[in-house]
PDB file of C-alpha atoms in Angstrom:
ATOM      1  CA  UNK A   1      38.900 -13.648  46.469  1.00 71.00           C
ATOM      2  CA  UNK A   2      37.486 -11.190  48.983  1.00 83.00           C
ATOM      3  CA  UNK A   3      36.689  -7.613  48.073  1.00 92.00           C
ATOM      4  CA  UNK A   4      38.768  -5.329  50.292  1.00 95.00           C
ATOM      5  CA  UNK A   5      37.060  -2.028  51.120  1.00 95.00           C
ATOM      6  CA  UNK A   6      38.231   1.370  52.282  1.00 94.00           C
ATOM      7  CA  UNK A   7      36.268   3.725  54.512  1.00 93.00           C
ATOM      8  CA  UNK A   8      33.195   5.042  52.714  1.00 94.00           C
ATOM      9  CA  UNK A   9      33.098   2.362  50.018  1.00 96.00           C
ATOM     10  CA  UNK A  10      30.007   0.301  49.267  1.00 97.00           C
ATOM     11  CA  UNK A  11      29.750  -3.060  47.541  1.00 96.00           C
ATOM     12  CA  UNK A  12      27.010  -5.460  46.427  1.00 96.00           C
ATOM     13  CA  UNK A  13      26.673  -8.617  48.483  1.00 96.00           C
ATOM     14  CA  UNK A  14      23.723 -10.644  47.200  1.00 95.00           C
ATOM     15  CA  UNK A  15      23.764  -9.421  43.591  1.00 94.00           C
ATOM     16  CA  UNK A  16      27.316 -10.683  43.058  1.00 93.00           C
ATOM     17  CA  UNK A  17      26.583 -13.891  45.015  1.00 93.00           C
ATOM     18  CA  UNK A  18      23.191 -15.021  43.649  1.00 92.00           C
ATOM     19  CA  UNK A  19      21.386 -17.624  45.710  1.00 93.00           C
ATOM     20  CA  UNK A  20      23.441 -16.973  48.828  1.00 95.00           C
ATOM     21  CA  UNK A  21      21.254 -16.130  51.807  1.00 96.00           C
ATOM     22  CA  UNK A  22      23.302 -17.015  54.885  1.00 97.00           C
ATOM     23  CA  UNK A  23      26.333 -14.971  55.883  1.00 97.00           C
ATOM     24  CA  UNK A  24      28.622 -14.729  58.870  1.00 97.00           C
ATOM     25  CA  UNK A  25      29.902 -11.312  59.877  1.00 96.00           C
ATOM     26  CA  UNK A  26      33.207 -11.656  61.701  1.00 95.00           C
ATOM     27  CA  UNK A  27      34.680  -8.856  63.792  1.00 93.00           C
ATOM     28  CA  UNK A  28      38.207  -8.852  65.130  1.00 90.00           C
ATOM     29  CA  UNK A  29      40.735  -6.699  66.950  1.00 87.00           C
ATOM     30  CA  UNK A  30      43.968  -6.716  68.915  1.00 84.00           C
ATOM     31  CA  UNK A  31      44.743  -4.594  71.949  1.00 81.00           C
ATOM     32  CA  UNK A  32      48.091  -2.855  72.252  1.00 74.00           C
ATOM     33  CA  UNK A  33      50.145  -3.298  75.384  1.00 64.00           C
ATOM     34  CA  UNK A  34      49.686  -0.531  77.909  1.00 63.00           C
ATOM     35  CA  UNK A  35      50.080  -0.033  81.644  1.00 59.00           C
ATOM     36  CA  UNK A  36      46.482   0.679  82.623  1.00 66.00           C
ATOM     37  CA  UNK A  37      46.168  -2.416  84.788  1.00 69.00           C
ATOM     38  CA  UNK A  38      42.736  -3.322  83.407  1.00 75.00           C
ATOM     39  CA  UNK A  39      41.841  -5.931  80.837  1.00 76.00           C
ATOM     40  CA  UNK A  40      40.251  -4.784  77.612  1.00 81.00           C
ATOM     41  CA  UNK A  41      36.785  -6.174  76.937  1.00 84.00           C
ATOM     42  CA  UNK A  42      35.605  -5.187  73.478  1.00 88.00           C
ATOM     43  CA  UNK A  43      32.070  -6.025  72.457  1.00 91.00           C
ATOM     44  CA  UNK A  44      30.376  -6.202  69.084  1.00 93.00           C
ATOM     45  CA  UNK A  45      26.749  -5.157  68.910  1.00 95.00           C
ATOM     46  CA  UNK A  46      24.232  -5.058  66.085  1.00 97.00           C
ATOM     47  CA  UNK A  47      21.465  -2.517  65.584  1.00 97.00           C
ATOM     48  CA  UNK A  48      18.531  -3.518  63.345  1.00 98.00           C
ATOM     49  CA  UNK A  49      17.284  -0.247  61.883  1.00 98.00           C
ATOM     50  CA  UNK A  50      14.191   0.806  60.006  1.00 97.00           C
ATOM     51  CA  UNK A  51      13.890   3.419  57.252  1.00 93.00           C
ATOM     52  CA  UNK A  52      14.314   6.181  59.830  1.00 95.00           C
ATOM     53  CA  UNK A  53      17.708   4.881  61.011  1.00 95.00           C
ATOM     54  CA  UNK A  54      16.277   3.901  64.409  1.00 96.00           C
ATOM     55  CA  UNK A  55      15.442   0.633  66.144  1.00 96.00           C
ATOM     56  CA  UNK A  56      11.755  -0.099  66.607  1.00 93.00           C
ATOM     57  CA  UNK A  57      12.236  -1.862  69.963  1.00 93.00           C
ATOM     58  CA  UNK A  58      14.891  -3.037  72.404  1.00 93.00           C
ATOM     59  CA  UNK A  59      14.772  -6.411  70.637  1.00 94.00           C
ATOM     60  CA  UNK A  60      16.398  -4.744  67.622  1.00 97.00           C
ATOM     61  CA  UNK A  61      19.607  -4.324  69.642  1.00 96.00           C
ATOM     62  CA  UNK A  62      21.536  -7.619  69.353  1.00 96.00           C
ATOM     63  CA  UNK A  63      24.538  -8.173  71.647  1.00 93.00           C
ATOM     64  CA  UNK A  64      25.942 -10.667  74.166  1.00 90.00           C
ATOM     65  CA  UNK A  65      22.899 -10.325  76.496  1.00 90.00           C
ATOM     66  CA  UNK A  66      20.343 -10.445  73.669  1.00 94.00           C
ATOM     67  CA  UNK A  67      21.912 -12.744  71.114  1.00 95.00           C
ATOM     68  CA  UNK A  68      18.973 -13.174  68.731  1.00 97.00           C
ATOM     69  CA  UNK A  69      17.053 -10.587  66.729  1.00 97.00           C
ATOM     70  CA  UNK A  70      14.943 -10.164  63.595  1.00 96.00           C
ATOM     71  CA  UNK A  71      12.797 -13.183  64.485  1.00 96.00           C
ATOM     72  CA  UNK A  72      15.863 -15.433  64.632  1.00 97.00           C
ATOM     73  CA  UNK A  73      17.426 -14.177  61.383  1.00 98.00           C
ATOM     74  CA  UNK A  74      20.277 -12.415  63.241  1.00 97.00           C
ATOM     75  CA  UNK A  75      22.275 -14.368  65.856  1.00 97.00           C
ATOM     76  CA  UNK A  76      25.260 -13.082  67.851  1.00 96.00           C
ATOM     77  CA  UNK A  77      27.433 -16.098  68.706  1.00 93.00           C
ATOM     78  CA  UNK A  78      28.633 -14.726  72.056  1.00 82.00           C
ATOM     79  CA  UNK A  79      31.050 -12.534  73.944  1.00 67.00           C
ATOM     80  CA  UNK A  80      34.822 -12.871  73.682  1.00 65.00           C
ATOM     81  CA  UNK A  81      36.203 -11.118  76.747  1.00 58.00           C
ATOM     82  CA  UNK A  82      39.902 -11.135  75.863  1.00 55.00           C
ATOM     83  CA  UNK A  83      40.400 -10.732  72.109  1.00 52.00           C
ATOM     84  CA  UNK A  84      43.078 -13.425  72.383  1.00 58.00           C
ATOM     85  CA  UNK A  85      44.123 -15.485  69.394  1.00 58.00           C
ATOM     86  CA  UNK A  86      43.885 -15.161  65.659  1.00 67.00           C
ATOM     87  CA  UNK A  87      40.738 -14.994  63.589  1.00 82.00           C
ATOM     88  CA  UNK A  88      37.400 -13.436  64.428  1.00 91.00           C
ATOM     89  CA  UNK A  89      36.887 -12.342  68.025  1.00 90.00           C
ATOM     90  CA  UNK A  90      33.101 -12.273  67.704  1.00 92.00           C
ATOM     91  CA  UNK A  91      30.685 -13.355  64.996  1.00 95.00           C
ATOM     92  CA  UNK A  92      27.126 -12.625  63.932  1.00 96.00           C
ATOM     93  CA  UNK A  93      25.199 -15.061  61.734  1.00 97.00           C
ATOM     94  CA  UNK A  94      22.586 -13.567  59.426  1.00 98.00           C
ATOM     95  CA  UNK A  95      19.929 -15.280  57.334  1.00 98.00           C
ATOM     96  CA  UNK A  96      19.331 -12.472  54.834  1.00 97.00           C
ATOM     97  CA  UNK A  97      16.265 -14.114  53.302  1.00 96.00           C
ATOM     98  CA  UNK A  98      14.440 -14.089  56.646  1.00 97.00           C
ATOM     99  CA  UNK A  99      15.282 -10.589  57.893  1.00 97.00           C
ATOM    100  CA  UNK A 100      11.888  -8.852  58.313  1.00 97.00           C
ATOM    101  CA  UNK A 101      11.088  -6.231  55.680  1.00 96.00           C
ATOM    102  CA  UNK A 102      10.882  -3.580  58.421  1.00 96.00           C
ATOM    103  CA  UNK A 103      14.651  -3.939  58.927  1.00 97.00           C
ATOM    104  CA  UNK A 104      16.346  -1.856  56.238  1.00 97.00           C
ATOM    105  CA  UNK A 105      19.839  -1.653  57.737  1.00 98.00           C
ATOM    106  CA  UNK A 106      21.904  -3.976  59.944  1.00 98.00           C
ATOM    107  CA  UNK A 107      24.593  -1.859  61.597  1.00 97.00           C
ATOM    108  CA  UNK A 108      27.692  -3.395  63.208  1.00 97.00           C
ATOM    109  CA  UNK A 109      29.487  -1.681  66.069  1.00 95.00           C
ATOM    110  CA  UNK A 110      32.409  -2.373  68.417  1.00 93.00           C
ATOM    111  CA  UNK A 111      32.553  -0.769  71.843  1.00 93.00           C
ATOM    112  CA  UNK A 112      34.964  -0.895  74.769  1.00 90.00           C
ATOM    113  CA  UNK A 113      33.216  -2.166  77.897  1.00 87.00           C
ATOM    114  CA  UNK A 114      33.705   0.457  80.651  1.00 89.00           C
ATOM    115  CA  UNK A 115      36.150   2.233  78.335  1.00 89.00           C
ATOM    116  CA  UNK A 116      35.836   5.638  79.976  1.00 86.00           C
ATOM    117  CA  UNK A 117      36.083   4.280  83.524  1.00 87.00           C
ATOM    118  CA  UNK A 118      39.157   2.249  82.610  1.00 87.00           C
ATOM    119  CA  UNK A 119      40.789   5.053  80.588  1.00 87.00           C
ATOM    120  CA  UNK A 120      40.697   2.871  77.484  1.00 89.00           C
ATOM    121  CA  UNK A 121      40.019   3.973  73.920  1.00 89.00           C
ATOM    122  CA  UNK A 122      40.422   2.822  70.332  1.00 90.00           C
ATOM    123  CA  UNK A 123      43.833   4.471  70.142  1.00 88.00           C
ATOM    124  CA  UNK A 124      44.955   1.420  72.149  1.00 87.00           C
ATOM    125  CA  UNK A 125      43.343  -1.051  69.726  1.00 88.00           C
ATOM    126  CA  UNK A 126      44.870  -2.221  66.453  1.00 85.00           C
ATOM    127  CA  UNK A 127      44.042  -4.519  63.558  1.00 87.00           C
ATOM    128  CA  UNK A 128      40.277  -3.945  63.846  1.00 90.00           C
ATOM    129  CA  UNK A 129      38.288  -5.374  60.967  1.00 93.00           C
ATOM    130  CA  UNK A 130      34.915  -6.608  59.843  1.00 95.00           C
ATOM    131  CA  UNK A 131      34.513  -9.328  57.240  1.00 96.00           C
ATOM    132  CA  UNK A 132      31.604 -11.117  55.633  1.00 97.00           C
ATOM    133  CA  UNK A 133      31.722 -14.809  54.837  1.00 96.00           C
ATOM    134  CA  UNK A 134      29.407 -17.121  52.957  1.00 97.00           C
ATOM    135  CA  UNK A 135      28.176 -19.325  55.826  1.00 96.00           C
ATOM    136  CA  UNK A 136      27.792 -22.410  53.637  1.00 95.00           C
ATOM    137  CA  UNK A 137      31.220 -22.333  51.960  1.00 95.00           C
ATOM    138  CA  UNK A 138      33.234 -20.380  54.553  1.00 94.00           C
ATOM    139  CA  UNK A 139      34.534 -18.165  51.735  1.00 95.00           C
ATOM    140  CA  UNK A 140      35.453 -14.604  52.732  1.00 96.00           C
ATOM    141  CA  UNK A 141      33.524 -12.245  50.443  1.00 97.00           C
ATOM    142  CA  UNK A 142      34.126  -8.763  51.848  1.00 96.00           C
ATOM    143  CA  UNK A 143      36.735  -7.372  54.229  1.00 96.00           C
ATOM    144  CA  UNK A 144      37.155  -3.912  55.724  1.00 96.00           C
ATOM    145  CA  UNK A 145      40.265  -3.185  57.805  1.00 94.00           C
ATOM    146  CA  UNK A 146      39.632  -0.096  59.914  1.00 90.00           C
ATOM    147  CA  UNK A 147      43.219   1.104  60.183  1.00 81.00           C
ATOM    148  CA  UNK A 148      44.587   3.224  63.017  1.00 71.00           C
ATOM    149  CA  UNK A 149      42.523   6.390  62.647  1.00 74.00           C
ATOM    150  CA  UNK A 150      41.117   6.488  66.162  1.00 85.00           C
ATOM    151  CA  UNK A 151      42.411   7.936  69.413  1.00 85.00           C
ATOM    152  CA  UNK A 152      39.928   8.955  72.123  1.00 87.00           C
ATOM    153  CA  UNK A 153      36.859   7.137  70.821  1.00 91.00           C
ATOM    154  CA  UNK A 154      35.260   4.353  72.871  1.00 92.00           C
ATOM    155  CA  UNK A 155      32.766   3.182  70.230  1.00 93.00           C
ATOM    156  CA  UNK A 156      32.978   2.472  66.501  1.00 94.00           C
ATOM    157  CA  UNK A 157      30.363   1.979  63.834  1.00 95.00           C
ATOM    158  CA  UNK A 158      32.307  -0.347  61.574  1.00 95.00           C
ATOM    159  CA  UNK A 159      29.834  -0.931  58.767  1.00 97.00           C
ATOM    160  CA  UNK A 160      26.359  -1.963  57.778  1.00 97.00           C
ATOM    161  CA  UNK A 161      24.408  -4.256  55.534  1.00 98.00           C
ATOM    162  CA  UNK A 162      21.548  -2.426  53.852  1.00 98.00           C
ATOM    163  CA  UNK A 163      18.787  -3.111  51.370  1.00 97.00           C
ATOM    164  CA  UNK A 164      18.998  -1.514  47.926  1.00 96.00           C
ATOM    165  CA  UNK A 165      16.593  -2.377  45.077  1.00 94.00           C
ATOM    166  CA  UNK A 166      15.779  -5.771  46.590  1.00 93.00           C
ATOM    167  CA  UNK A 167      19.424  -6.706  47.144  1.00 96.00           C
ATOM    168  CA  UNK A 168      21.766  -6.468  50.143  1.00 97.00           C
ATOM    169  CA  UNK A 169      24.845  -4.268  49.987  1.00 97.00           C
ATOM    170  CA  UNK A 170      27.613  -3.542  52.499  1.00 97.00           C
ATOM    171  CA  UNK A 171      28.920  -0.106  53.430  1.00 97.00           C
ATOM    172  CA  UNK A 172      32.296   0.405  55.157  1.00 96.00           C
ATOM    173  CA  UNK A 173      31.603   3.214  57.651  1.00 95.00           C
ATOM    174  CA  UNK A 174      34.444   3.386  60.197  1.00 93.00           C
ATOM    175  CA  UNK A 175      33.052   6.217  62.349  1.00 94.00           C
ATOM    176  CA  UNK A 176      34.260   6.713  65.904  1.00 92.00           C
ATOM    177  CA  UNK A 177      32.186   7.976  68.832  1.00 91.00           C
ATOM    178  CA  UNK A 178      32.895   9.137  72.339  1.00 90.00           C
ATOM    179  CA  UNK A 179      30.500   8.001  75.071  1.00 90.00           C
ATOM    180  CA  UNK A 180      30.731   4.270  74.381  1.00 90.00           C
ATOM    181  CA  UNK A 181      27.733   2.037  73.827  1.00 91.00           C
ATOM    182  CA  UNK A 182      25.338   4.426  75.579  1.00 91.00           C
ATOM    183  CA  UNK A 183      26.017   7.157  73.005  1.00 91.00           C
ATOM    184  CA  UNK A 184      25.494   4.740  70.113  1.00 93.00           C
ATOM    185  CA  UNK A 185      22.324   3.261  71.589  1.00 93.00           C
ATOM    186  CA  UNK A 186      20.842   6.725  72.048  1.00 94.00           C
ATOM    187  CA  UNK A 187      21.692   7.702  68.458  1.00 94.00           C
ATOM    188  CA  UNK A 188      19.931   4.579  67.209  1.00 96.00           C
ATOM    189  CA  UNK A 189      16.759   5.308  69.184  1.00 95.00           C
ATOM    190  CA  UNK A 190      17.129   3.283  72.384  1.00 93.00           C
ATOM    191  CA  UNK A 191      16.257   4.722  75.773  1.00 82.00           C
ATOM    192  CA  UNK A 192      19.393   4.628  77.913  1.00 72.00           C
ATOM    193  CA  UNK A 193      19.558   5.181  81.616  1.00 63.00           C
TER     194      UNK A 193
END
């Protein structure tokens, strides 16, 4: 039975699932019908952050053009350009036991590709969620449904895995940003431009 979180809640992951080291983080969404004439292309990205809340290099930004990070411990399974169908739209596989000690937080984001140029925002997106599964059993452990709290934002920080007293926990964040992926990347310490 999965733990269902609300914005701001935190929950243990490894403490309540002893021995589990491999998880799959699934992200999903649906786009509402609108007359903009452009397809929606939502992308999930992962930022591997140190104690200071920043990446240490460009390699700590994992997305569809850089699908592997943390020495192979974090793998993005690829871009879904339509969001069609049920289930997860994009997934990230994480081997928690092999994430380098320098990575204290693994932050999950969803952005709208060319959102500003296409006049698209998260007010036109529904049923966004993030969930964490045990990779070996396929069991859903944690789920956070983001709800409909967004309007003009083009980027979301949905949640993060973080280290706490030698264990991994998950925090449901649900914060929206304007400025798309570039704004997020800058906040997390990447040079954009």
